[in-house]
Every structure is written in C-alpha cells, then in structure tokens.
mmCIF file of C-alpha atoms in Angstrom:
data_model
loop_
_atom_site.group_PDB
_atom_site.id
_atom_site.type_symbol
_atom_site.label_atom_id
_atom_site.label_comp_id
_atom_site.label_asym_id
_atom_site.label_seq_id
_atom_site.Cartn_x
_atom_site.Cartn_y
_atom_site.Cartn_z
ATOM 1 C CA ILE A 33 -42.571 -0.879 9.032
ATOM 2 C CA GLN A 34 -44.734 -3.572 7.435
ATOM 3 C CA GLU A 35 -48.217 -3.760 5.979
ATOM 4 C CA GLU A 36 -50.159 -6.854 4.914
ATOM 5 C CA ALA A 37 -53.428 -7.140 3.017
ATOM 6 C CA SER A 38 -55.628 -10.096 2.076
ATOM 7 C CA ILE A 39 -58.399 -9.943 -0.520
ATOM 8 C CA ASN A 40 -61.040 -12.692 -0.287
ATOM 9 C CA ASP A 41 -58.389 -14.988 1.198
ATOM 10 C CA ALA A 42 -57.130 -15.376 -2.384
ATOM 11 C CA ILE A 43 -54.780 -12.452 -3.012
ATOM 12 C CA ASN A 44 -52.175 -11.657 -0.368
ATOM 13 C CA LEU A 45 -49.960 -8.583 -0.453
ATOM 14 C CA THR A 46 -47.034 -7.720 1.808
ATOM 15 C CA ALA A 47 -44.813 -4.635 1.774
ATOM 16 C CA GLY A 48 -42.288 -3.408 4.281
ATOM 17 C CA VAL A 49 -39.091 -1.513 4.906
ATOM 18 C CA ARG A 50 -36.467 -1.942 7.615
ATOM 19 C CA PHE A 51 -33.956 0.620 8.906
ATOM 20 C CA ASP A 52 -30.831 -0.833 10.511
ATOM 21 C CA ARG A 53 -27.752 0.589 12.116
ATOM 22 C CA SER A 54 -25.107 -1.068 14.268
ATOM 23 C CA THR A 55 -22.035 -0.160 16.301
ATOM 24 C CA ASN A 56 -20.262 -2.946 14.396
ATOM 25 C CA ASN A 57 -20.390 -0.818 11.226
ATOM 26 C CA GLY A 58 -17.639 1.632 10.421
ATOM 27 C CA ASP A 59 -20.189 4.444 10.784
ATOM 28 C CA PRO A 60 -22.400 3.529 13.788
ATOM 29 C CA GLU A 61 -24.779 6.439 13.113
ATOM 30 C CA LYS A 62 -25.649 5.535 9.517
ATOM 31 C CA PHE A 63 -29.012 3.901 8.796
ATOM 32 C CA TYR A 64 -29.193 1.289 6.044
ATOM 33 C CA VAL A 65 -32.572 0.832 4.355
ATOM 34 C CA TYR A 66 -33.869 -2.625 3.352
ATOM 35 C CA PRO A 67 -37.225 -2.881 1.525
ATOM 36 C CA LYS A 68 -39.264 -6.015 0.842
ATOM 37 C CA ALA A 69 -42.484 -6.950 -0.954
ATOM 38 C CA GLY A 70 -44.451 -10.074 -1.761
ATOM 39 C CA VAL A 71 -47.613 -11.124 -3.590
ATOM 40 C CA SER A 72 -49.501 -14.398 -4.040
ATOM 41 C CA PHE A 73 -52.554 -15.373 -6.087
ATOM 42 C CA ASN A 74 -54.606 -18.445 -5.235
ATOM 43 C CA LEU A 75 -56.260 -19.151 -8.582
ATOM 44 C CA THR A 76 -58.655 -21.774 -7.242
ATOM 45 C CA ARG A 77 -59.971 -19.523 -4.460
ATOM 46 C CA MET A 78 -60.336 -16.731 -7.005
ATOM 47 C CA GLY A 79 -62.638 -19.016 -9.013
ATOM 48 C CA ILE A 80 -60.424 -19.028 -12.105
ATOM 49 C CA MET A 81 -59.534 -22.731 -11.872
ATOM 50 C CA SER A 82 -61.962 -23.979 -9.252
ATOM 51 C CA ASP A 83 -63.462 -26.763 -11.407
ATOM 52 C CA GLY A 84 -60.351 -28.127 -13.047
ATOM 53 C CA PHE A 85 -57.599 -30.646 -12.455
ATOM 54 C CA PHE A 86 -56.091 -28.754 -9.498
ATOM 55 C CA ASP A 87 -57.498 -28.862 -5.980
ATOM 56 C CA ASN A 88 -55.382 -25.858 -5.084
ATOM 57 C CA LEU A 89 -53.145 -23.664 -7.253
ATOM 58 C CA LYS A 90 -51.180 -20.671 -5.972
ATOM 59 C CA LEU A 91 -48.677 -18.402 -7.722
ATOM 60 C CA ARG A 92 -46.290 -16.337 -5.593
ATOM 61 C CA ALA A 93 -43.386 -13.929 -5.926
ATOM 62 C CA ALA A 94 -41.321 -11.957 -3.433
ATOM 63 C CA TYR A 95 -38.383 -9.580 -3.311
ATOM 64 C CA GLY A 96 -36.453 -8.416 -0.301
ATOM 65 C CA GLN A 97 -33.215 -7.005 1.031
ATOM 66 C CA SER A 98 -31.401 -7.687 4.277
ATOM 67 C CA ALA A 99 -27.970 -7.227 5.831
ATOM 68 C CA ASN A 100 -25.252 -9.143 7.559
ATOM 69 C CA PHE A 101 -23.328 -6.907 9.944
ATOM 70 C CA PRO A 102 -19.544 -7.165 10.361
ATOM 71 C CA VAL A 103 -18.457 -9.337 13.269
ATOM 72 C CA PHE A 104 -17.689 -7.565 16.518
ATOM 73 C CA GLY A 105 -14.322 -5.829 16.460
ATOM 74 C CA SER A 106 -13.883 -5.840 12.672
ATOM 75 C CA LYS A 107 -13.315 -2.077 12.558
ATOM 76 C CA PHE A 108 -10.807 -1.999 15.441
ATOM 77 C CA THR A 109 -7.187 -3.047 15.697
ATOM 78 C CA THR A 110 -6.992 -4.636 19.135
ATOM 79 C CA PHE A 111 -4.172 -5.237 21.574
ATOM 80 C CA VAL A 112 -3.251 -8.652 22.954
ATOM 81 C CA ALA A 113 -1.737 -9.246 26.396
ATOM 82 C CA SER A 114 1.924 -10.186 26.401
ATOM 83 C CA ASN A 115 4.758 -10.788 28.863
ATOM 84 C CA ILE A 116 7.872 -8.843 27.904
ATOM 85 C CA GLY A 117 10.956 -9.379 30.071
ATOM 86 C CA GLY A 118 8.806 -10.408 32.996
ATOM 87 C CA LEU A 119 6.660 -7.308 32.693
ATOM 88 C CA GLN A 120 3.008 -7.352 31.730
ATOM 89 C CA GLY A 121 2.316 -5.474 28.524
ATOM 90 C CA TYR A 122 0.435 -5.369 25.258
ATOM 91 C CA LEU A 123 1.236 -5.973 21.612
ATOM 92 C CA VAL A 124 -0.659 -4.896 18.517
ATOM 93 C CA ASN A 125 -2.751 -7.786 17.166
ATOM 94 C CA VAL A 126 -1.797 -9.405 13.849
ATOM 95 C CA GLN A 127 -5.408 -8.851 12.688
ATOM 96 C CA GLY A 128 -5.948 -5.300 11.574
ATOM 97 C CA GLY A 129 -9.131 -3.279 11.769
ATOM 98 C CA ASP A 130 -10.996 -1.442 9.019
ATOM 99 C CA PRO A 131 -12.677 1.783 10.215
ATOM 100 C CA GLU A 132 -14.640 1.963 6.927
ATOM 101 C CA ILE A 133 -16.143 -1.556 7.167
ATOM 102 C CA GLU A 134 -19.759 -1.804 6.000
ATOM 103 C CA PRO A 135 -22.449 -4.518 6.233
ATOM 104 C CA GLU A 136 -22.923 -6.860 3.316
ATOM 105 C CA ARG A 137 -26.235 -6.267 1.543
ATOM 106 C CA GLN A 138 -28.278 -9.250 0.379
ATOM 107 C CA THR A 139 -31.025 -8.947 -2.232
ATOM 108 C CA GLU A 140 -33.199 -11.873 -3.249
ATOM 109 C CA PHE A 141 -35.979 -12.467 -5.737
ATOM 110 C CA GLU A 142 -38.061 -15.624 -5.463
ATOM 111 C CA ALA A 143 -40.978 -16.904 -7.508
ATOM 112 C CA GLY A 144 -42.855 -20.161 -7.356
ATOM 113 C CA VAL A 145 -45.991 -22.192 -7.648
ATOM 114 C CA ASP A 146 -47.754 -24.443 -5.118
ATOM 115 C CA PHE A 147 -50.447 -26.879 -6.190
ATOM 116 C CA SER A 148 -52.237 -30.032 -5.076
ATOM 117 C CA VAL A 149 -54.165 -32.688 -6.998
ATOM 118 C CA LEU A 150 -56.157 -35.867 -6.348
ATOM 119 C CA GLU A 151 -58.112 -34.337 -3.472
ATOM 120 C CA GLY A 152 -54.981 -33.175 -1.721
ATOM 121 C CA LYS A 153 -53.174 -36.514 -1.861
ATOM 122 C CA LEU A 154 -50.357 -35.016 -3.927
ATOM 123 C CA ASN A 155 -48.886 -31.616 -3.035
ATOM 124 C CA PHE A 156 -46.095 -29.874 -4.941
ATOM 125 C CA GLU A 157 -43.927 -26.807 -4.340
ATOM 126 C CA ILE A 158 -41.630 -25.368 -7.019
ATOM 127 C CA SER A 159 -39.468 -22.296 -6.386
ATOM 128 C CA TYR A 160 -36.817 -20.325 -8.251
ATOM 129 C CA TYR A 161 -34.531 -17.894 -6.426
ATOM 130 C CA ASN A 162 -31.866 -15.401 -7.401
ATOM 131 C CA LYS A 163 -29.834 -14.024 -4.499
ATOM 132 C CA LYS A 164 -27.138 -11.376 -4.834
ATOM 133 C CA ILE A 165 -24.752 -10.348 -2.066
ATOM 134 C CA PHE A 166 -22.965 -7.006 -2.403
ATOM 135 C CA ASP A 167 -19.763 -6.103 -0.524
ATOM 136 C CA PHE A 168 -19.601 -9.531 1.121
ATOM 137 C CA LEU A 169 -17.492 -9.746 4.263
ATOM 138 C CA LEU A 170 -14.334 -11.846 4.276
ATOM 139 C CA LEU A 171 -11.385 -12.318 6.624
ATOM 140 C CA ALA A 172 -8.720 -11.735 3.986
ATOM 141 C CA THR A 173 -4.948 -12.142 3.986
ATOM 142 C CA VAL A 174 -3.189 -8.799 3.595
ATOM 143 C CA PRO A 175 0.414 -8.030 2.508
ATOM 144 C CA PRO A 176 2.906 -8.451 5.382
ATOM 145 C CA SER A 177 4.232 -4.969 4.608
ATOM 146 C CA SER A 178 1.011 -3.610 6.124
ATOM 147 C CA GLY A 179 2.127 -4.842 9.537
ATOM 148 C CA PHE A 180 -0.788 -7.278 9.779
ATOM 149 C CA SER A 181 -1.572 -10.760 8.529
ATOM 150 C CA THR A 182 -5.389 -10.597 8.174
ATOM 151 C CA LYS A 183 -8.298 -8.170 8.337
ATOM 152 C CA PHE A 184 -12.020 -8.198 7.637
ATOM 153 C CA VAL A 185 -12.840 -6.438 4.362
ATOM 154 C CA ASN A 186 -15.768 -5.893 2.004
ATOM 155 C CA ALA A 187 -14.300 -8.211 -0.610
ATOM 156 C CA GLY A 188 -16.758 -8.082 -3.528
ATOM 157 C CA ASP A 189 -20.064 -9.380 -4.855
ATOM 158 C CA LEU A 190 -21.548 -12.872 -4.979
ATOM 159 C CA ARG A 191 -24.533 -14.454 -6.720
ATOM 160 C CA ASN A 192 -26.475 -17.595 -5.782
ATOM 161 C CA HIS A 193 -29.346 -18.859 -7.895
ATOM 162 C CA GLY A 194 -31.159 -22.145 -8.219
ATOM 163 C CA MET A 195 -34.401 -24.049 -7.870
ATOM 164 C CA GLU A 196 -36.158 -26.041 -5.169
ATOM 165 C CA PHE A 197 -38.669 -28.852 -5.715
ATOM 166 C CA GLY A 198 -40.823 -30.442 -3.047
ATOM 167 C CA MET A 199 -43.485 -33.156 -3.142
ATOM 168 C CA ASN A 200 -45.665 -34.530 -0.387
ATOM 169 C CA ALA A 201 -47.845 -37.574 -0.976
ATOM 170 C CA ARG A 202 -50.596 -39.053 1.199
ATOM 171 C CA PRO A 203 -51.623 -42.219 -0.655
ATOM 172 C CA VAL A 204 -53.489 -43.681 2.343
ATOM 173 C CA ALA A 205 -55.461 -41.726 4.928
ATOM 174 C CA ALA A 206 -57.672 -44.304 6.653
ATOM 175 C CA LYS A 207 -59.055 -44.096 10.163
ATOM 176 C CA ASN A 208 -56.428 -46.350 11.736
ATOM 177 C CA PHE A 209 -53.638 -46.056 9.187
ATOM 178 C CA LYS A 210 -52.020 -43.068 7.498
ATOM 179 C CA TRP A 211 -49.164 -43.076 5.008
ATOM 180 C CA SER A 212 -47.295 -39.876 4.150
ATOM 181 C CA THR A 213 -44.041 -39.428 2.261
ATOM 182 C CA SER A 214 -42.021 -36.392 1.141
ATOM 183 C CA LEU A 215 -39.406 -35.840 -1.528
ATOM 184 C CA ASN A 216 -37.205 -32.759 -1.848
ATOM 185 C CA PHE A 217 -34.641 -31.776 -4.471
ATOM 186 C CA TRP A 218 -32.682 -28.577 -4.952
ATOM 187 C CA PHE A 219 -29.655 -27.231 -6.759
ATOM 188 C CA ASN A 220 -27.640 -24.040 -6.362
ATOM 189 C CA ARG A 221 -25.091 -22.249 -8.535
ATOM 190 C CA SER A 222 -22.708 -19.823 -6.855
ATOM 191 C CA GLU A 223 -20.490 -17.288 -8.612
ATOM 192 C CA VAL A 224 -18.194 -14.507 -7.428
ATOM 193 C CA THR A 225 -19.019 -11.630 -9.791
ATOM 194 C CA ARG A 226 -16.649 -9.021 -8.329
ATOM 195 C CA LEU A 227 -13.543 -9.357 -6.175
ATOM 196 C CA THR A 228 -11.582 -6.439 -4.762
ATOM 197 C CA ILE A 229 -8.775 -8.570 -3.301
ATOM 198 C CA PRO A 230 -6.346 -11.069 -4.879
ATOM 199 C CA PRO A 231 -7.576 -14.703 -5.068
ATOM 200 C CA VAL A 232 -7.399 -16.278 -1.623
ATOM 201 C CA ILE A 233 -7.358 -19.885 -0.397
ATOM 202 C CA LEU A 234 -9.484 -20.576 2.682
ATOM 203 C CA GLY A 235 -10.173 -23.679 4.719
ATOM 204 C CA SER A 236 -9.846 -25.234 8.132
ATOM 205 C CA PHE A 237 -7.216 -27.827 7.183
ATOM 206 C CA GLY A 238 -4.513 -25.800 5.475
ATOM 207 C CA THR A 239 -4.271 -25.754 1.694
ATOM 208 C CA SER A 240 -4.545 -29.489 1.014
ATOM 209 C CA LEU A 241 -7.724 -30.787 2.692
ATOM 210 C CA GLY A 242 -11.073 -29.107 3.069
ATOM 211 C CA SER A 243 -9.966 -25.845 1.507
ATOM 212 C CA PHE A 244 -11.355 -23.789 -1.372
ATOM 213 C CA GLN A 245 -10.264 -20.820 -3.437
ATOM 214 C CA ILE A 246 -12.219 -17.590 -3.812
ATOM 215 C CA GLU A 247 -11.581 -16.072 -7.216
ATOM 216 C CA GLN A 248 -13.563 -13.994 -9.679
#
C-alpha cells in the first residue's frame, strides 16, 4: 500500500506499508510489516529562495524498513545422497536447519540536500544515512557436539552509517561541444552492536587470506 502527494511541484510526500511472508521463514504464515515514509521540500520552487545564490535547492528525508528472507532451505536439515556398501542411501547433512529462523529486518533513515548554482553548471548532492539491521542472517559454525558443523542463524544486530557526496559540473555547453564531469565520494562505518554467537572467522580463503572476524 503506497500513497504519494505533490503540492505545487515543490513539496512531495510519500507513505507506504508492505506486508511480507515467505515459505523460507520458520513460520510461513506470519506476516511481517514494513512501513516507509519520505518528504522533500524544494525551497526555490516554493519561492523562499527563488532570487538568491541557488538555482535549485531541495531538502529531503526518508525512513523505511525492509527485509531479507533466509536462503532457501535454512529451516530444514536436508539429506545428501550417499553410497553405503554398494547400496544407494542417504546421510544427514552436516548443515543443520533452524525451524525458528526469521528474516533480518533492515531500517534506514536518510536525509540530504540537493542544490545547483551558476545556472545549473554545478550540481551537488549530499546525503547522510543510518542503517540498522536486526537479527542479521549468518551461516555460523556450531559446536560439533550438536551433530552439525554449520547452520543459518539470526546472529545479532548491525549498524551502518555514513555520508555520500556527489558533484556534477558542466563548464562548457556549446552547440558543438559539451563538457561534463562528475565526482563522487562516500564513507561508511560498520559496527556489530549485538552478537548472539561466539566470534567467528569467515572468508573464502581460509583464515589467512581474504578472511575477516565478526565480533561484537
């Protein structure tokens, strides 16, 4: 469900809500609710700064939630084909299932400003974002005494926040020659704020090259 409204092409409002369920979740009948909302004010089109330094000046903010479902089969412990004494059979997989697995919930707040000067020859975009992920999904190593080696779990919470800067310049816009250049810069800070499992080392090249440790 989503509604959008525009007032004088200067104020834009958006509000919505999404209901999701999936057979990949531990409870396939449960609906998860994800709201979102956004607003922007174009100060030049509103007449507040129409005769100033800025050709165009817009303030914006948005908040929203979404989900990342568990991968297929996360809640089941599967069998693998095996040949035992010349007879075809099955063995229990070394990856266990979690019948209570849930989707990871992502919430994000973003605010920014867009403006242009010099008759549109210089355009800038500046954004700040704060994204939180709750019950993030992780293929974790479990104690061998459990009978398995790994299983997908809701391992904890994670936070990403940072800023993005963008500039587009059009110093020359003649009839037969146009010059345009763009510059982008961003930085992100990531932090595990809650961890329900022991610290784990992950990576595609063992524990010496290309690996990283997840730890609160």
